[in-house]
Amino acid sequence: MSDEREKLLRAANQLIETEQMLGGEMVPRGQNPLPQSESQPPPASGMSREEKAAALEKMDVNEVRPCTRCGLCRGRMNTVFGEGDPNAALMFIGEAPGAEEDRQGRPFVGRAGELLTKMIIAMGLARQDVYIGNILKCRPPGNRSPSPEETAACWDYLVGQISIIRPDVIVTMGNPATQSLLDTKTGITRMRGNWQSLPLLGDGLAGIAVMPTFHPAFVLRQYTPDNRQKVWSDLQAVMAKLGLQPPRKK
């Protein structure tokens, strides 16, 4: 079998697996470009895509990588800043890097990251179409949840990322990301699936639409049709908010 045929078969199998995993119908890849283009008016921040990319790179290199604001710096292999389109209309935010993320210095590249990638593909998008980040930029020991002190230490970095990117929609994944960004103690089970508005975290950020949903790691631990369908329902709401093509009908 040729390498090209093998690649096509792997791609087809991945799409089928994505549809089965999320418990819903998916959108064909490439048919959901996010609503942005070079010909659009300047973004709210007044920065071009290139300027946004440069600003994010500067923050990563000059502030995050050498950061020693909390004790997590002593145990990390790499900081994990975030990645994706600096001008993305859609931003995914989790809680903290895991072991594989710490090793590679990239967000969501372990098992939970594989599921997140499939979630994005099921929306008719690719990872490079969105921006993916975390509350924390360093891995907590044993993948525990971030402490209040650690969240506070990283907070300016996250607000800085949102301020530069200026997404139209933020998807918060899990309790720590949702409760931190929305300044609430309400649990994700009650919050998920219900549109929220970002508080005034920085100039011009208040009111950004936020969709809380389950963290991919939770879905993997509680891998039930009900949980998968709930996440897919949340993603469909995001697609509708962004004006993306709905899932195809069989």
mmCIF file of C-alpha atoms in Angstrom:
data_model
loop_
_atom_site.group_PDB
_atom_site.id
_atom_site.type_symbol
_atom_site.label_atom_id
_atom_site.label_comp_id
_atom_site.label_asym_id
_atom_site.label_seq_id
_atom_site.Cartn_x
_atom_site.Cartn_y
_atom_site.Cartn_z
ATOM 1 C CA MET A 1 0.000 0.000 0.000
ATOM 2 C CA SER A 2 1.371 3.422 -0.944
ATOM 3 C CA ASP A 3 2.186 6.023 1.701
ATOM 4 C CA GLU A 4 -0.424 8.352 0.225
ATOM 5 C CA ARG A 5 -3.152 5.690 0.439
ATOM 6 C CA GLU A 6 -2.180 4.943 4.035
ATOM 7 C CA LYS A 7 -2.469 8.633 4.905
ATOM 8 C CA LEU A 8 -5.917 8.838 3.320
ATOM 9 C CA LEU A 9 -7.116 5.756 5.184
ATOM 10 C CA ARG A 10 -5.791 7.111 8.487
ATOM 11 C CA ALA A 11 -7.536 10.423 7.871
ATOM 12 C CA ALA A 12 -10.819 8.715 7.017
ATOM 13 C CA ASN A 13 -10.621 6.481 10.089
ATOM 14 C CA GLN A 14 -9.922 9.496 12.288
ATOM 15 C CA LEU A 15 -13.009 11.294 11.007
ATOM 16 C CA ILE A 16 -15.185 8.233 11.587
ATOM 17 C CA GLU A 17 -13.763 7.833 15.082
ATOM 18 C CA THR A 18 -14.417 11.498 15.814
ATOM 19 C CA GLU A 19 -18.071 11.198 14.833
ATOM 20 C CA GLN A 20 -18.503 8.084 16.967
ATOM 21 C CA MET A 21 -16.603 9.576 19.901
ATOM 22 C CA LEU A 22 -18.658 12.729 20.124
ATOM 23 C CA GLY A 23 -21.929 10.949 19.549
ATOM 24 C CA GLY A 24 -23.054 13.342 16.847
ATOM 25 C CA GLU A 25 -22.793 14.119 13.172
ATOM 26 C CA MET A 26 -19.696 15.995 12.079
ATOM 27 C CA VAL A 27 -19.029 18.723 9.566
ATOM 28 C CA PRO A 28 -16.861 17.854 6.551
ATOM 29 C CA ARG A 29 -13.329 19.185 7.013
ATOM 30 C CA GLY A 30 -12.599 22.462 5.295
ATOM 31 C CA GLN A 31 -16.234 23.586 5.060
ATOM 32 C CA ASN A 32 -16.181 25.771 8.159
ATOM 33 C CA PRO A 33 -13.743 28.627 7.754
ATOM 34 C CA LEU A 34 -13.971 30.874 10.794
ATOM 35 C CA PRO A 35 -15.365 34.347 10.139
ATOM 36 C CA GLN A 36 -12.141 36.270 9.624
ATOM 37 C CA SER A 37 -10.039 37.404 6.710
ATOM 38 C CA GLU A 38 -7.266 39.794 5.862
ATOM 39 C CA SER A 39 -9.802 42.084 4.158
ATOM 40 C CA GLN A 40 -11.850 42.582 7.316
ATOM 41 C CA PRO A 41 -11.631 45.847 9.279
ATOM 42 C CA PRO A 42 -8.864 45.929 11.927
ATOM 43 C CA PRO A 43 -9.698 43.841 15.043
ATOM 44 C CA ALA A 44 -10.855 45.517 18.237
ATOM 45 C CA SER A 45 -7.294 45.640 19.555
ATOM 46 C CA GLY A 46 -6.209 47.562 16.454
ATOM 47 C CA MET A 47 -3.524 44.950 15.737
ATOM 48 C CA SER A 48 -3.017 42.930 12.576
ATOM 49 C CA ARG A 49 -2.562 39.151 12.677
ATOM 50 C CA GLU A 50 1.196 39.625 12.290
ATOM 51 C CA GLU A 51 1.317 42.155 15.121
ATOM 52 C CA LYS A 52 -0.688 39.843 17.350
ATOM 53 C CA ALA A 53 1.664 36.948 16.595
ATOM 54 C CA ALA A 54 4.670 39.120 17.422
ATOM 55 C CA ALA A 55 3.105 40.326 20.681
ATOM 56 C CA LEU A 56 2.315 36.763 21.778
ATOM 57 C CA GLU A 57 5.830 35.606 20.900
ATOM 58 C CA LYS A 58 7.330 38.476 22.880
ATOM 59 C CA MET A 59 5.242 37.615 25.947
ATOM 60 C CA ASP A 60 6.185 33.951 25.667
ATOM 61 C CA VAL A 61 9.918 34.498 25.235
ATOM 62 C CA ASN A 62 10.460 37.473 27.530
ATOM 63 C CA GLU A 63 7.956 36.803 30.315
ATOM 64 C CA VAL A 64 6.593 33.257 30.441
ATOM 65 C CA ARG A 65 9.641 31.118 29.683
ATOM 66 C CA PRO A 66 11.850 32.761 32.330
ATOM 67 C CA CYS A 67 8.956 33.078 34.824
ATOM 68 C CA THR A 68 9.655 32.266 38.492
ATOM 69 C CA ARG A 69 6.495 33.734 39.997
ATOM 70 C CA CYS A 70 5.510 30.488 41.742
ATOM 71 C CA GLY A 71 7.103 27.221 42.830
ATOM 72 C CA LEU A 72 5.978 25.345 39.724
ATOM 73 C CA CYS A 73 8.988 26.795 37.905
ATOM 74 C CA ARG A 74 11.278 24.487 39.885
ATOM 75 C CA GLY A 75 9.713 21.285 38.572
ATOM 76 C CA ARG A 76 8.937 22.093 34.962
ATOM 77 C CA MET A 77 10.657 20.822 31.873
ATOM 78 C CA ASN A 78 9.064 23.473 29.669
ATOM 79 C CA THR A 79 6.582 26.284 29.984
ATOM 80 C CA VAL A 80 3.456 25.793 27.869
ATOM 81 C CA PHE A 81 2.328 29.137 26.512
ATOM 82 C CA GLY A 82 -0.365 28.292 23.959
ATOM 83 C CA GLU A 83 -0.652 27.872 20.206
ATOM 84 C CA GLY A 84 -2.883 28.509 17.228
ATOM 85 C CA ASP A 85 -4.128 31.397 15.140
ATOM 86 C CA PRO A 86 -3.297 34.694 16.898
ATOM 87 C CA ASN A 87 -6.361 36.221 15.235
ATOM 88 C CA ALA A 88 -8.686 33.304 16.056
ATOM 89 C CA ALA A 89 -12.392 33.896 16.535
ATOM 90 C CA LEU A 90 -12.492 30.822 18.811
ATOM 91 C CA MET A 91 -10.284 30.189 21.841
ATOM 92 C CA PHE A 92 -10.185 27.038 24.013
ATOM 93 C CA ILE A 93 -8.899 27.386 27.583
ATOM 94 C CA GLY A 94 -8.102 24.511 29.946
ATOM 95 C CA GLU A 95 -6.562 24.426 33.384
ATOM 96 C CA ALA A 96 -2.904 23.383 33.153
ATOM 97 C CA PRO A 97 -0.366 21.356 31.163
ATOM 98 C CA GLY A 98 0.019 17.624 31.759
ATOM 99 C CA ALA A 99 3.095 15.419 31.530
ATOM 100 C CA GLU A 100 3.238 15.270 27.732
ATOM 101 C CA GLU A 101 2.572 18.992 27.430
ATOM 102 C CA ASP A 102 5.382 19.680 29.901
ATOM 103 C CA ARG A 103 7.714 17.478 27.848
ATOM 104 C CA GLN A 104 6.860 19.057 24.488
ATOM 105 C CA GLY A 105 6.116 22.626 25.581
ATOM 106 C CA ARG A 106 2.795 22.567 23.679
ATOM 107 C CA PRO A 107 -0.810 22.615 24.983
ATOM 108 C CA PHE A 108 -3.140 19.630 24.732
ATOM 109 C CA VAL A 109 -0.882 17.082 23.050
ATOM 110 C CA GLY A 110 -1.519 14.135 25.390
ATOM 111 C CA ARG A 111 -4.606 11.890 25.432
ATOM 112 C CA ALA A 112 -6.906 14.760 26.370
ATOM 113 C CA GLY A 113 -5.314 16.773 23.589
ATOM 114 C CA GLU A 114 -6.058 14.047 21.071
ATOM 115 C CA LEU A 115 -9.725 14.210 22.042
ATOM 116 C CA LEU A 116 -9.740 18.018 21.866
ATOM 117 C CA THR A 117 -8.258 17.828 18.366
ATOM 118 C CA LYS A 118 -11.039 15.433 17.350
ATOM 119 C CA MET A 119 -13.616 17.775 18.854
ATOM 120 C CA ILE A 120 -12.220 20.617 16.752
ATOM 121 C CA ILE A 121 -12.167 18.432 13.630
ATOM 122 C CA ALA A 122 -15.794 17.452 14.265
ATOM 123 C CA MET A 123 -16.646 21.165 14.067
ATOM 124 C CA GLY A 124 -15.179 21.281 10.564
ATOM 125 C CA LEU A 125 -12.063 23.101 11.798
ATOM 126 C CA ALA A 126 -8.407 22.348 12.491
ATOM 127 C CA ARG A 127 -6.185 23.181 15.453
ATOM 128 C CA GLN A 128 -4.488 25.931 13.466
ATOM 129 C CA ASP A 129 -7.877 27.647 13.002
ATOM 130 C CA VAL A 130 -8.355 28.227 16.739
ATOM 131 C CA TYR A 131 -6.186 29.222 19.705
ATOM 132 C CA ILE A 132 -5.564 26.766 22.553
ATOM 133 C CA GLY A 133 -4.197 27.658 25.979
ATOM 134 C CA ASN A 134 -4.397 27.022 29.716
ATOM 135 C CA ILE A 135 -4.813 28.971 32.933
ATOM 136 C CA LEU A 136 -1.367 27.802 34.097
ATOM 137 C CA LYS A 137 1.740 27.766 31.939
ATOM 138 C CA CYS A 138 3.567 25.149 34.044
ATOM 139 C CA ARG A 139 2.522 21.628 35.030
ATOM 140 C CA PRO A 140 1.332 21.108 38.625
ATOM 141 C CA PRO A 141 2.760 17.957 40.287
ATOM 142 C CA GLY A 142 0.637 14.895 39.605
ATOM 143 C CA ASN A 143 -1.600 16.904 37.276
ATOM 144 C CA ARG A 144 -3.517 18.276 40.251
ATOM 145 C CA SER A 145 -5.780 21.300 39.891
ATOM 146 C CA PRO A 146 -4.179 24.756 40.052
ATOM 147 C CA SER A 147 -3.948 26.385 43.459
ATOM 148 C CA PRO A 148 -5.259 29.940 43.947
ATOM 149 C CA GLU A 149 -1.677 31.165 44.305
ATOM 150 C CA GLU A 150 -0.606 29.512 41.053
ATOM 151 C CA THR A 151 -3.630 30.864 39.211
ATOM 152 C CA ALA A 152 -2.865 34.368 40.489
ATOM 153 C CA ALA A 153 0.776 34.050 39.391
ATOM 154 C CA CYS A 154 -0.228 33.178 35.808
ATOM 155 C CA TRP A 155 -3.276 35.400 35.599
ATOM 156 C CA ASP A 156 -1.651 38.348 33.843
ATOM 157 C CA TYR A 157 -0.337 36.055 31.118
ATOM 158 C CA LEU A 158 -3.775 34.635 30.372
ATOM 159 C CA VAL A 159 -5.441 38.052 30.362
ATOM 160 C CA GLY A 160 -2.656 39.263 28.101
ATOM 161 C CA GLN A 161 -3.285 36.439 25.645
ATOM 162 C CA ILE A 162 -7.033 37.127 25.539
ATOM 163 C CA SER A 163 -6.383 40.861 25.161
ATOM 164 C CA ILE A 164 -4.135 40.262 22.155
ATOM 165 C CA ILE A 165 -6.215 37.578 20.433
ATOM 166 C CA ARG A 166 -9.641 39.135 21.104
ATOM 167 C CA PRO A 167 -11.685 36.009 20.247
ATOM 168 C CA ASP A 168 -15.401 36.203 19.586
ATOM 169 C CA VAL A 169 -16.016 33.056 21.657
ATOM 170 C CA ILE A 170 -14.083 31.356 24.448
ATOM 171 C CA VAL A 171 -14.719 27.708 25.344
ATOM 172 C CA THR A 172 -13.685 27.011 28.937
ATOM 173 C CA MET A 173 -12.988 23.351 29.637
ATOM 174 C CA GLY A 174 -13.559 22.065 33.147
ATOM 175 C CA ASN A 175 -14.052 23.625 36.579
ATOM 176 C CA PRO A 176 -10.754 25.500 37.122
ATOM 177 C CA ALA A 177 -10.834 27.324 33.775
ATOM 178 C CA THR A 178 -14.556 28.096 33.974
ATOM 179 C CA GLN A 179 -14.594 29.220 37.599
ATOM 180 C CA SER A 180 -11.448 31.332 37.232
ATOM 181 C CA LEU A 181 -12.451 33.150 34.059
ATOM 182 C CA LEU A 182 -16.060 33.721 35.110
ATOM 183 C CA ASP A 183 -15.273 34.438 38.780
ATOM 184 C CA THR A 184 -17.804 31.911 40.022
ATOM 185 C CA LYS A 185 -17.949 28.961 42.371
ATOM 186 C CA THR A 186 -20.722 27.226 40.420
ATOM 187 C CA GLY A 187 -19.643 23.809 39.179
ATOM 188 C CA ILE A 188 -19.170 22.841 35.547
ATOM 189 C CA THR A 189 -22.105 20.389 35.635
ATOM 190 C CA ARG A 190 -24.492 23.315 36.136
ATOM 191 C CA MET A 191 -22.552 25.799 34.007
ATOM 192 C CA ARG A 192 -21.909 23.759 30.877
ATOM 193 C CA GLY A 193 -24.106 24.386 27.876
ATOM 194 C CA ASN A 194 -25.188 27.820 29.119
ATOM 195 C CA TRP A 195 -23.783 30.950 27.505
ATOM 196 C CA GLN A 196 -21.901 33.269 29.827
ATOM 197 C CA SER A 197 -20.228 36.669 29.396
ATOM 198 C CA LEU A 198 -16.609 37.332 30.249
ATOM 199 C CA PRO A 199 -16.250 39.787 33.152
ATOM 200 C CA LEU A 200 -14.139 42.917 32.846
ATOM 201 C CA LEU A 201 -10.730 41.238 32.961
ATOM 202 C CA GLY A 202 -9.091 43.910 30.835
ATOM 203 C CA ASP A 203 -9.824 46.818 28.549
ATOM 204 C CA GLY A 204 -12.494 45.839 26.036
ATOM 205 C CA LEU A 205 -12.765 42.209 27.175
ATOM 206 C CA ALA A 206 -16.040 42.374 29.099
ATOM 207 C CA GLY A 207 -18.879 40.641 27.313
ATOM 208 C CA ILE A 208 -16.933 38.143 25.211
ATOM 209 C CA ALA A 209 -19.179 35.069 24.840
ATOM 210 C CA VAL A 210 -18.049 32.105 26.956
ATOM 211 C CA MET A 211 -19.275 28.527 26.573
ATOM 212 C CA PRO A 212 -18.307 26.264 29.505
ATOM 213 C CA THR A 213 -18.008 22.559 28.739
ATOM 214 C CA PHE A 214 -16.452 19.437 30.201
ATOM 215 C CA HIS A 215 -12.692 19.042 30.056
ATOM 216 C CA PRO A 216 -11.587 16.367 27.559
ATOM 217 C CA ALA A 217 -9.768 14.561 30.384
ATOM 218 C CA PHE A 218 -13.066 14.235 32.258
ATOM 219 C CA VAL A 219 -14.782 12.885 29.153
ATOM 220 C CA LEU A 220 -12.046 10.256 28.842
ATOM 221 C CA ARG A 221 -12.512 9.260 32.494
ATOM 222 C CA GLN A 222 -16.317 9.252 32.268
ATOM 223 C CA TYR A 223 -16.578 8.008 28.703
ATOM 224 C CA THR A 224 -20.342 7.724 28.370
ATOM 225 C CA PRO A 225 -22.622 8.510 25.413
ATOM 226 C CA ASP A 226 -24.362 11.097 27.599
ATOM 227 C CA ASN A 227 -21.165 13.026 28.355
ATOM 228 C CA ARG A 228 -20.031 12.893 24.748
ATOM 229 C CA GLN A 229 -23.395 14.142 23.545
ATOM 230 C CA LYS A 230 -23.359 16.999 26.058
ATOM 231 C CA VAL A 231 -19.965 18.176 24.822
ATOM 232 C CA TRP A 232 -21.090 17.905 21.207
ATOM 233 C CA SER A 233 -24.214 19.923 22.045
ATOM 234 C CA ASP A 234 -22.007 22.633 23.566
ATOM 235 C CA LEU A 235 -19.802 22.692 20.470
ATOM 236 C CA GLN A 236 -22.847 22.940 18.204
ATOM 237 C CA ALA A 237 -23.961 26.006 20.179
ATOM 238 C CA VAL A 238 -20.515 27.520 19.597
ATOM 239 C CA MET A 239 -20.776 26.778 15.885
ATOM 240 C CA ALA A 240 -24.164 28.503 15.732
ATOM 241 C CA LYS A 241 -22.815 31.535 17.602
ATOM 242 C CA LEU A 242 -19.942 31.848 15.114
ATOM 243 C CA GLY A 243 -22.162 31.274 12.102
ATOM 244 C CA LEU A 244 -20.441 28.018 11.162
ATOM 245 C CA GLN A 245 -22.045 25.323 9.023
ATOM 246 C CA PRO A 246 -24.208 22.931 11.063
ATOM 247 C CA PRO A 247 -23.543 19.163 11.028
ATOM 248 C CA ARG A 248 -24.567 17.366 7.878
ATOM 249 C CA LYS A 249 -27.737 15.302 7.903
ATOM 250 C CA LYS A 250 -27.473 11.630 6.999
#
